Structures are given as structure tokens and as C-alpha cells.
PDB file of C-alpha atoms in Angstrom:
ATOM      1  CA  MET A 224     -11.506 -13.604  -2.279  1.00 39.00           C
ATOM      2  CA  GLU A 225     -12.320 -12.810  -5.916  1.00 43.00           C
ATOM      3  CA  SER A 226      -9.607 -10.140  -6.001  1.00 46.00           C
ATOM      4  CA  VAL A 227      -7.075 -12.824  -5.039  1.00 44.00           C
ATOM      5  CA  LYS A 228      -8.095 -14.955  -8.009  1.00 45.00           C
ATOM      6  CA  ASN A 229      -8.017 -12.019 -10.393  1.00 66.00           C
ATOM      7  CA  GLU A 230      -4.653 -10.556  -9.373  1.00 83.00           C
ATOM      8  CA  LEU A 231      -2.648 -13.620  -8.359  1.00 95.00           C
ATOM      9  CA  GLN A 232      -4.524 -16.508  -9.939  1.00 93.00           C
ATOM     10  CA  ASN A 233      -1.620 -18.234 -11.681  1.00 94.00           C
ATOM     11  CA  ILE A 234       0.959 -17.900  -8.936  1.00 95.00           C
ATOM     12  CA  LEU A 235      -1.516 -19.010  -6.263  1.00 95.00           C
ATOM     13  CA  GLN A 236      -2.132 -22.125  -8.323  1.00 94.00           C
ATOM     14  CA  LYS A 237       1.605 -22.791  -8.434  1.00 93.00           C
ATOM     15  CA  LEU A 238       1.850 -22.292  -4.673  1.00 94.00           C
ATOM     16  CA  LYS A 239      -1.238 -24.321  -3.801  1.00 93.00           C
ATOM     17  CA  GLY A 240      -0.892 -26.070  -0.463  1.00 92.00           C
ATOM     18  CA  THR A 241       2.152 -24.075   0.663  1.00 93.00           C
ATOM     19  CA  HIS A 242       2.515 -21.692   3.591  1.00 93.00           C
ATOM     20  CA  THR A 243       3.328 -18.938   1.096  1.00 95.00           C
ATOM     21  CA  GLU A 244      -0.087 -19.375  -0.496  1.00 95.00           C
ATOM     22  CA  GLU A 245      -1.678 -18.831   2.921  1.00 95.00           C
ATOM     23  CA  ILE A 246       0.323 -15.629   3.433  1.00 95.00           C
ATOM     24  CA  LEU A 247      -0.687 -14.273   0.022  1.00 96.00           C
ATOM     25  CA  VAL A 248      -4.369 -15.010   0.571  1.00 96.00           C
ATOM     26  CA  GLN A 249      -4.288 -13.346   3.993  1.00 95.00           C
ATOM     27  CA  MET A 250      -2.450 -10.332   2.589  1.00 96.00           C
ATOM     28  CA  GLN A 251      -5.042  -9.904  -0.145  1.00 95.00           C
ATOM     29  CA  ASN A 252      -7.775 -10.114   2.471  1.00 95.00           C
ATOM     30  CA  LEU A 253      -6.080  -7.396   4.538  1.00 94.00           C
ATOM     31  CA  TYR A 254      -5.649  -5.188   1.478  1.00 95.00           C
ATOM     32  CA  SER A 255      -9.318  -5.743   0.627  1.00 94.00           C
ATOM     33  CA  GLN A 256     -10.272  -4.641   4.143  1.00 93.00           C
ATOM     34  CA  ILE A 257      -8.295  -1.432   3.686  1.00 93.00           C
ATOM     35  CA  ALA A 258      -9.975  -0.740   0.346  1.00 93.00           C
ATOM     36  CA  SER A 259     -13.407  -1.374   1.839  1.00 93.00           C
ATOM     37  CA  VAL A 260     -13.103   0.925   4.872  1.00 92.00           C
ATOM     38  CA  GLN A 261     -11.429   3.639   2.795  1.00 92.00           C
ATOM     39  CA  SER A 262     -14.147   3.446   0.144  1.00 93.00           C
ATOM     40  CA  GLU A 263     -16.761   3.978   2.839  1.00 93.00           C
ATOM     41  CA  TRP A 264     -14.842   7.017   4.133  1.00 93.00           C
ATOM     42  CA  TYR A 265     -14.529   8.481   0.624  1.00 93.00           C
ATOM     43  CA  GLN A 266     -18.220   8.023  -0.113  1.00 94.00           C
ATOM     44  CA  LYS A 267     -19.515   9.434   3.170  1.00 94.00           C
ATOM     45  CA  SER A 268     -16.998  12.265   3.588  1.00 93.00           C
ATOM     46  CA  GLY A 269     -16.544  13.286  -0.045  1.00 92.00           C
ATOM     47  CA  PHE A 270     -12.889  13.900   0.837  1.00 92.00           C
ATOM     48  CA  THR A 271     -10.406  12.295  -1.555  1.00 90.00           C
ATOM     49  CA  CYS A 272      -6.892  12.982  -2.777  1.00 89.00           C
ATOM     50  CA  PRO A 273      -6.592  15.205  -5.857  1.00 88.00           C
ATOM     51  CA  GLN A 274      -6.537  12.996  -8.929  1.00 86.00           C
ATOM     52  CA  GLY A 275      -3.050  12.041 -10.085  1.00 85.00           C
ATOM     53  CA  CYS A 276      -1.305  13.790  -7.173  1.00 88.00           C
ATOM     54  CA  GLY A 277       1.308  11.273  -6.069  1.00 86.00           C
ATOM     55  CA  GLU A 278       3.296  13.832  -4.067  1.00 88.00           C
ATOM     56  CA  CYS A 279       3.269  11.655  -0.959  1.00 88.00           C
ATOM     57  CA  CYS A 280       5.249   9.059  -2.950  1.00 88.00           C
ATOM     58  CA  ARG A 281       7.862  11.480  -4.298  1.00 88.00           C
ATOM     59  CA  ASN A 282      11.266  10.945  -2.664  1.00 91.00           C
ATOM     60  CA  PHE A 283       9.760   8.278  -0.403  1.00 94.00           C
ATOM     61  CA  GLU A 284      10.767   4.607  -0.492  1.00 96.00           C
ATOM     62  CA  PRO A 285       8.498   2.302   1.542  1.00 95.00           C
ATOM     63  CA  ASP A 286      10.018  -0.218   3.885  1.00 95.00           C
ATOM     64  CA  LEU A 287       8.329  -3.614   3.858  1.00 96.00           C
ATOM     65  CA  LEU A 288       7.461  -6.381   6.253  1.00 95.00           C
ATOM     66  CA  ASP A 289       8.309  -9.844   4.915  1.00 95.00           C
ATOM     67  CA  CYS A 290       4.630 -10.470   4.086  1.00 96.00           C
ATOM     68  CA  GLU A 291       4.412  -7.210   2.123  1.00 96.00           C
ATOM     69  CA  ALA A 292       7.524  -8.131   0.168  1.00 97.00           C
ATOM     70  CA  VAL A 293       6.079 -11.582  -0.623  1.00 97.00           C
ATOM     71  CA  HIS A 294       2.863 -10.028  -1.914  1.00 98.00           C
ATOM     72  CA  MET A 295       4.718  -7.414  -3.983  1.00 98.00           C
ATOM     73  CA  ALA A 296       6.991 -10.097  -5.435  1.00 98.00           C
ATOM     74  CA  ALA A 297       4.032 -12.337  -6.282  1.00 98.00           C
ATOM     75  CA  TRP A 298       2.133  -9.455  -7.866  1.00 98.00           C
ATOM     76  CA  LEU A 299       5.111  -8.599 -10.064  1.00 98.00           C
ATOM     77  CA  LEU A 300       5.657 -12.216 -11.115  1.00 97.00           C
ATOM     78  CA  GLU A 301       1.974 -12.489 -12.012  1.00 97.00           C
ATOM     79  CA  ASN A 302       1.376  -9.111 -13.638  1.00 97.00           C
ATOM     80  CA  GLN A 303       4.778  -7.810 -14.778  1.00 97.00           C
ATOM     81  CA  PRO A 304       7.010 -10.886 -15.178  1.00 97.00           C
ATOM     82  CA  GLU A 305       9.654  -9.095 -17.244  1.00 98.00           C
ATOM     83  CA  VAL A 306      10.012  -6.404 -14.590  1.00 98.00           C
ATOM     84  CA  ALA A 307      10.097  -9.095 -11.891  1.00 98.00           C
ATOM     85  CA  GLU A 308      12.988 -10.839 -13.631  1.00 98.00           C
ATOM     86  CA  GLN A 309      14.930  -7.582 -13.813  1.00 98.00           C
ATOM     87  CA  VAL A 310      14.255  -6.720 -10.170  1.00 98.00           C
ATOM     88  CA  ALA A 311      15.379 -10.214  -9.151  1.00 98.00           C
ATOM     89  CA  GLN A 312      18.781  -9.181 -10.544  1.00 97.00           C
ATOM     90  CA  GLY A 313      18.672  -5.888  -8.657  1.00 97.00           C
ATOM     91  CA  VAL A 314      17.610  -3.769 -11.651  1.00 97.00           C
ATOM     92  CA  PHE A 315      14.612  -1.531 -10.910  1.00 98.00           C
ATOM     93  CA  PRO A 316      12.468   0.396 -13.427  1.00 97.00           C
ATOM     94  CA  PHE A 317      13.398   3.825 -12.016  1.00 96.00           C
ATOM     95  CA  PRO A 318      16.732   3.406 -10.215  1.00 94.00           C
ATOM     96  CA  GLN A 319      17.469   7.120 -10.490  1.00 93.00           C
ATOM     97  CA  ASN A 320      14.682   7.973  -8.047  1.00 93.00           C
ATOM     98  CA  ASN A 321      15.656   9.159  -4.588  1.00 91.00           C
ATOM     99  CA  GLY A 322      12.502   7.448  -3.370  1.00 92.00           C
ATOM    100  CA  CYS A 323      10.444   4.528  -4.618  1.00 95.00           C
ATOM    101  CA  PRO A 324      12.043   2.725  -7.583  1.00 96.00           C
ATOM    102  CA  PHE A 325       8.556   2.056  -9.009  1.00 97.00           C
ATOM    103  CA  TRP A 326       7.451   5.731  -9.054  1.00 95.00           C
ATOM    104  CA  ASP A 327       7.139   7.158 -12.573  1.00 95.00           C
ATOM    105  CA  GLU A 328       7.381  10.940 -12.846  1.00 91.00           C
ATOM    106  CA  ASN A 329       5.779  10.923 -16.298  1.00 91.00           C
ATOM    107  CA  ASP A 330       2.885   8.551 -15.627  1.00 90.00           C
ATOM    108  CA  GLU A 331      -0.444  10.214 -14.853  1.00 89.00           C
ATOM    109  CA  TYR A 332      -0.931   8.064 -11.744  1.00 87.00           C
ATOM    110  CA  HIS A 333       2.810   7.640 -10.966  1.00 92.00           C
ATOM    111  CA  CYS A 334       2.671   4.245  -9.219  1.00 94.00           C
ATOM    112  CA  THR A 335       3.603   1.488 -11.666  1.00 96.00           C
ATOM    113  CA  ILE A 336       2.795  -1.398  -9.266  1.00 97.00           C
ATOM    114  CA  TYR A 337      -0.476  -0.070  -7.879  1.00 94.00           C
ATOM    115  CA  GLY A 338      -2.046  -3.501  -7.304  1.00 95.00           C
ATOM    116  CA  GLY A 339       1.058  -4.691  -5.480  1.00 97.00           C
ATOM    117  CA  ARG A 340       1.828  -1.583  -3.443  1.00 96.00           C
ATOM    118  CA  ALA A 341       2.667  -1.709   0.257  1.00 95.00           C
ATOM    119  CA  PHE A 342       0.543  -0.979   3.333  1.00 94.00           C
ATOM    120  CA  ILE A 343       1.819   2.567   3.822  1.00 92.00           C
ATOM    121  CA  CYS A 344       0.990   3.397   0.194  1.00 92.00           C
ATOM    122  CA  ARG A 345      -2.584   2.244   0.757  1.00 93.00           C
ATOM    123  CA  PHE A 346      -2.940   4.246   3.982  1.00 90.00           C
ATOM    124  CA  PHE A 347      -1.901   7.613   2.532  1.00 86.00           C
ATOM    125  CA  GLY A 348      -4.703  10.167   2.295  1.00 80.00           C
ATOM    126  CA  ALA A 349      -7.497   8.182   3.928  1.00 84.00           C
ATOM    127  CA  CYS A 350      -6.412   7.164   7.377  1.00 89.00           C
ATOM    128  CA  GLY A 351      -6.964   8.479  10.874  1.00 89.00           C
ATOM    129  CA  SER A 352      -4.514   8.209  13.754  1.00 87.00           C
ATOM    130  CA  LYS A 353      -4.581   8.052  17.527  1.00 84.00           C
ATOM    131  CA  ALA A 354      -4.187  11.309  19.462  1.00 81.00           C
ATOM    132  CA  LYS A 355      -2.159  11.437  22.685  1.00 82.00           C
ATOM    133  CA  ASP A 356      -5.272  10.724  24.744  1.00 86.00           C
ATOM    134  CA  GLY A 357      -6.068   7.653  22.623  1.00 84.00           C
ATOM    135  CA  SER A 358      -8.927   9.244  20.714  1.00 87.00           C
ATOM    136  CA  LEU A 359      -9.146   9.330  16.939  1.00 90.00           C
ATOM    137  CA  ALA A 360      -7.594  12.263  15.109  1.00 91.00           C
ATOM    138  CA  PHE A 361      -7.377  13.236  11.450  1.00 94.00           C
ATOM    139  CA  LYS A 362      -5.002  15.549   9.631  1.00 93.00           C
ATOM    140  CA  PRO A 363      -5.169  16.279   5.887  1.00 93.00           C
ATOM    141  CA  CYS A 364      -2.080  15.172   3.983  1.00 92.00           C
ATOM    142  CA  LYS A 365       0.635  17.836   4.062  1.00 91.00           C
ATOM    143  CA  PHE A 366       0.749  17.738   0.264  1.00 91.00           C
ATOM    144  CA  TYR A 367      -2.977  18.432  -0.119  1.00 93.00           C
ATOM    145  CA  PRO A 368      -3.236  21.804  -1.911  1.00 93.00           C
ATOM    146  CA  SER A 369      -4.111  24.558   0.561  1.00 95.00           C
ATOM    147  CA  GLU A 370      -6.428  26.251  -1.926  1.00 95.00           C
ATOM    148  CA  LEU A 371      -8.490  23.067  -2.289  1.00 93.00           C
ATOM    149  CA  LEU A 372      -8.763  22.707   1.467  1.00 95.00           C
ATOM    150  CA  ALA A 373      -9.817  26.344   1.792  1.00 96.00           C
ATOM    151  CA  SER A 374     -12.466  25.918  -0.913  1.00 95.00           C
ATOM    152  CA  ARG A 375     -14.339  23.237   1.010  1.00 92.00           C
ATOM    153  CA  ASN A 376     -17.435  23.970   3.057  1.00 91.00           C
ATOM    154  CA  PRO A 377     -16.481  24.430   5.831  1.00 93.00           C
ATOM    155  CA  PRO A 378     -12.902  25.422   4.907  1.00 95.00           C
ATOM    156  CA  LEU A 379     -10.147  23.100   6.100  1.00 95.00           C
ATOM    157  CA  ALA A 380      -6.495  23.663   6.975  1.00 96.00           C
ATOM    158  CA  HIS A 381      -3.350  21.616   7.443  1.00 95.00           C
ATOM    159  CA  LYS A 382      -3.981  20.894  11.099  1.00 94.00           C
ATOM    160  CA  GLN A 383      -5.057  17.998  13.268  1.00 94.00           C
ATOM    161  CA  TYR A 384      -8.796  17.612  13.843  1.00 95.00           C
ATOM    162  CA  SER A 385     -10.316  15.775  16.796  1.00 94.00           C
ATOM    163  CA  SER A 386     -12.886  13.033  16.294  1.00 93.00           C
ATOM    164  CA  LYS A 387     -15.624  15.461  17.368  1.00 94.00           C
ATOM    165  CA  GLU A 388     -14.507  18.006  14.780  1.00 96.00           C
ATOM    166  CA  VAL A 389     -14.234  15.349  12.075  1.00 95.00           C
ATOM    167  CA  LEU A 390     -17.777  14.174  12.765  1.00 95.00           C
ATOM    168  CA  GLN A 391     -19.056  17.739  12.583  1.00 95.00           C
ATOM    169  CA  ILE A 392     -17.240  18.413   9.307  1.00 95.00           C
ATOM    170  CA  PHE A 393     -17.610  15.106   7.459  1.00 94.00           C
ATOM    171  CA  GLY A 394     -20.426  13.314   9.262  1.00 93.00           C
ATOM    172  CA  THR A 395     -18.256  10.212   9.584  1.00 93.00           C
ATOM    173  CA  LEU A 396     -14.864   9.095  10.869  1.00 92.00           C
ATOM    174  CA  PRO A 397     -11.887   7.924   8.800  1.00 92.00           C
ATOM    175  CA  PRO A 398     -10.582   4.382   9.259  1.00 90.00           C
ATOM    176  CA  VAL A 399      -7.823   3.689  11.756  1.00 87.00           C
ATOM    177  CA  THR A 400      -5.692   0.892  10.403  1.00 81.00           C
ATOM    178  CA  THR A 401      -3.890  -0.178  13.587  1.00 83.00           C
ATOM    179  CA  ALA A 402      -5.752  -3.482  13.818  1.00 80.00           C
ATOM    180  CA  ILE A 403      -5.014  -4.306  10.178  1.00 86.00           C
ATOM    181  CA  MET A 404      -1.304  -3.649  10.659  1.00 87.00           C
ATOM    182  CA  GLU A 405      -1.294  -5.836  13.769  1.00 88.00           C
ATOM    183  CA  SER A 406      -2.806  -8.638  11.684  1.00 89.00           C
ATOM    184  CA  ALA A 407      -0.056  -8.181   9.089  1.00 91.00           C
ATOM    185  CA  ILE A 408       2.689  -8.253  11.719  1.00 90.00           C
ATOM    186  CA  SER A 409       1.219 -11.479  13.105  1.00 90.00           C
ATOM    187  CA  LEU A 410       1.960 -13.148   9.745  1.00 88.00           C
ATOM    188  CA  ASN A 411       5.662 -12.789  10.576  1.00 81.00           C
ATOM    189  CA  PRO A 412       5.749 -13.405  14.342  1.00 73.00           C
ATOM    190  CA  ASP A 413       9.483 -14.192  14.318  1.00 75.00           C
ATOM    191  CA  ASN A 414      10.524 -11.208  12.195  1.00 74.00           C
ATOM    192  CA  LYS A 415       8.824  -7.869  12.770  1.00 77.00           C
ATOM    193  CA  SER A 416      11.613  -5.826  11.207  1.00 89.00           C
ATOM    194  CA  THR A 417      11.287  -4.037   7.874  1.00 94.00           C
ATOM    195  CA  LEU A 418      13.610  -3.361   4.953  1.00 96.00           C
ATOM    196  CA  LEU A 419      13.476  -0.898   2.069  1.00 97.00           C
ATOM    197  CA  ILE A 420      12.131  -2.145  -1.258  1.00 98.00           C
ATOM    198  CA  ARG A 421      15.569  -2.160  -2.882  1.00 97.00           C
ATOM    199  CA  GLU A 422      16.959  -4.200  -0.008  1.00 97.00           C
ATOM    200  CA  ILE A 423      14.303  -6.883   0.337  1.00 97.00           C
ATOM    201  CA  LEU A 424      12.484  -7.315  -2.983  1.00 98.00           C
ATOM    202  CA  PRO A 425      15.171  -8.853  -5.256  1.00 98.00           C
ATOM    203  CA  GLU A 426      15.871 -11.690  -2.823  1.00 98.00           C
ATOM    204  CA  THR A 427      12.144 -12.172  -2.157  1.00 98.00           C
ATOM    205  CA  ILE A 428      11.406 -12.581  -5.869  1.00 98.00           C
ATOM    206  CA  ARG A 429      14.236 -15.094  -6.249  1.00 98.00           C
ATOM    207  CA  HIS A 430      13.018 -17.007  -3.193  1.00 97.00           C
ATOM    208  CA  LEU A 431       9.424 -17.013  -4.420  1.00 97.00           C
ATOM    209  CA  LYS A 432      10.497 -18.341  -7.811  1.00 96.00           C
ATOM    210  CA  TRP A 433      12.381 -21.130  -6.029  1.00 96.00           C
ATOM    211  CA  ILE A 434       9.314 -22.037  -3.942  1.00 94.00           C
ATOM    212  CA  CYS A 435       7.186 -22.160  -7.109  1.00 92.00           C
ATOM    213  CA  SER A 436       9.673 -24.470  -8.792  1.00 91.00           C
ATOM    214  CA  MET A 437       9.823 -26.773  -5.769  1.00 88.00           C
ATOM    215  CA  ALA A 438       6.046 -26.808  -5.401  1.00 76.00           C
ATOM    216  CA  ASN A 439       5.629 -27.752  -9.042  1.00 69.00           C
TER     217      ASN A 439
END
């Protein structure tokens, strides 16, 4: 809960007692769960993305559930209010991008809204999946440099590994985030559809500002 206070303290205060406050608190809890299980995977496996890579975000624009858009809007209003005001008018920091309008080619870490990023952005690089038989599987990111994979002991490749193989190689299993996503979808039981950032975020910021003004 501390991360909620640190990242969204002011806007949560403005929204106190509203349904939107509940959504934001639950979203922060879900994001904290992701960070926790991924941190455990990183520590036990020693397998992390190359520092400053960001290739998985190049030419990729996330699509958001309503609850993700609300969290991203709140994070911007709290942490980058000038950017939030521009986005509310449909003006994004990097409109020339074919992918995410918050991805900065020249920034060392590329993502300019890291604390407010979407679910898919948090899953990249440290997430298992379900194989056809329902068992856990893991495949290194397609952008992970082949030479770095080959330099590991034992060497790895861009292929899918079974849970048995993953345990033999890493001594632990990566998180599978299906349950977390199901919890997120349950926050919007009447609307499970998604929209791209450029389509949903401006209106969400405007709506969130309106809720704050009414709450006050």
C-alpha cells in the first residue's frame, strides 16, 4: 500500500471515498503483485532483460483495459501534470512514433511513464505462459540478443522451454500472470474490451479531472 501513497498520494486524496479511488488502489496492488513475483524470478534465476533494451516497446502501442487507462491517467496527473494536460487535448509527447507515444528513442530507459505503464509492459521479459497441455512454458524474448543467450551456462536459444527444462536450467519457474489479469478484468465486469493508448487516454484524463473536481 505504501507504493500507492508514494505514486498517487495527492490524486487519491482528491478521489477519497469514490469508486475510482477503489479502482486505483486495487490496480496498484495488482502492479505490486507483478513486481513481487517478477523480482523473485529475477533473483532466483539470474535471468533479466539487458539493461536499457526497450526493443519490445519499439513500434508497439499497448491497448488498455479501462482500469489500466484510469491508472495511467492518474499517474500522469500526479507525476507529469503538464504532459497530462497536453494528452487530454490529444497531444502526445512522441506522436511521430509508430508504436507507443510515450516511448523515447533517445532516453536510456526509453519508457517515459514507467510508473504508470500498462500490464503488458510489466509482463515483458519475465513471464511464463501456458503450453497446449496446460503446463507452464517459458520462451526468452525474441529481442533478447542471441549472443547473450548463448553465453549463459547452459546456453539458451530462442525456443520454448517446458517447465521441467526451466527448473533444470534456472532452478525456479517464472510467474504466470493469468490470475492477475483475471483480477484486472473483474474491475470492469461490464466492459472487457480494450483500446489503444491514443484512443482511450485523452478522454480518460478528462473524465478523471472531472471526477476530481466533483469530489472536491
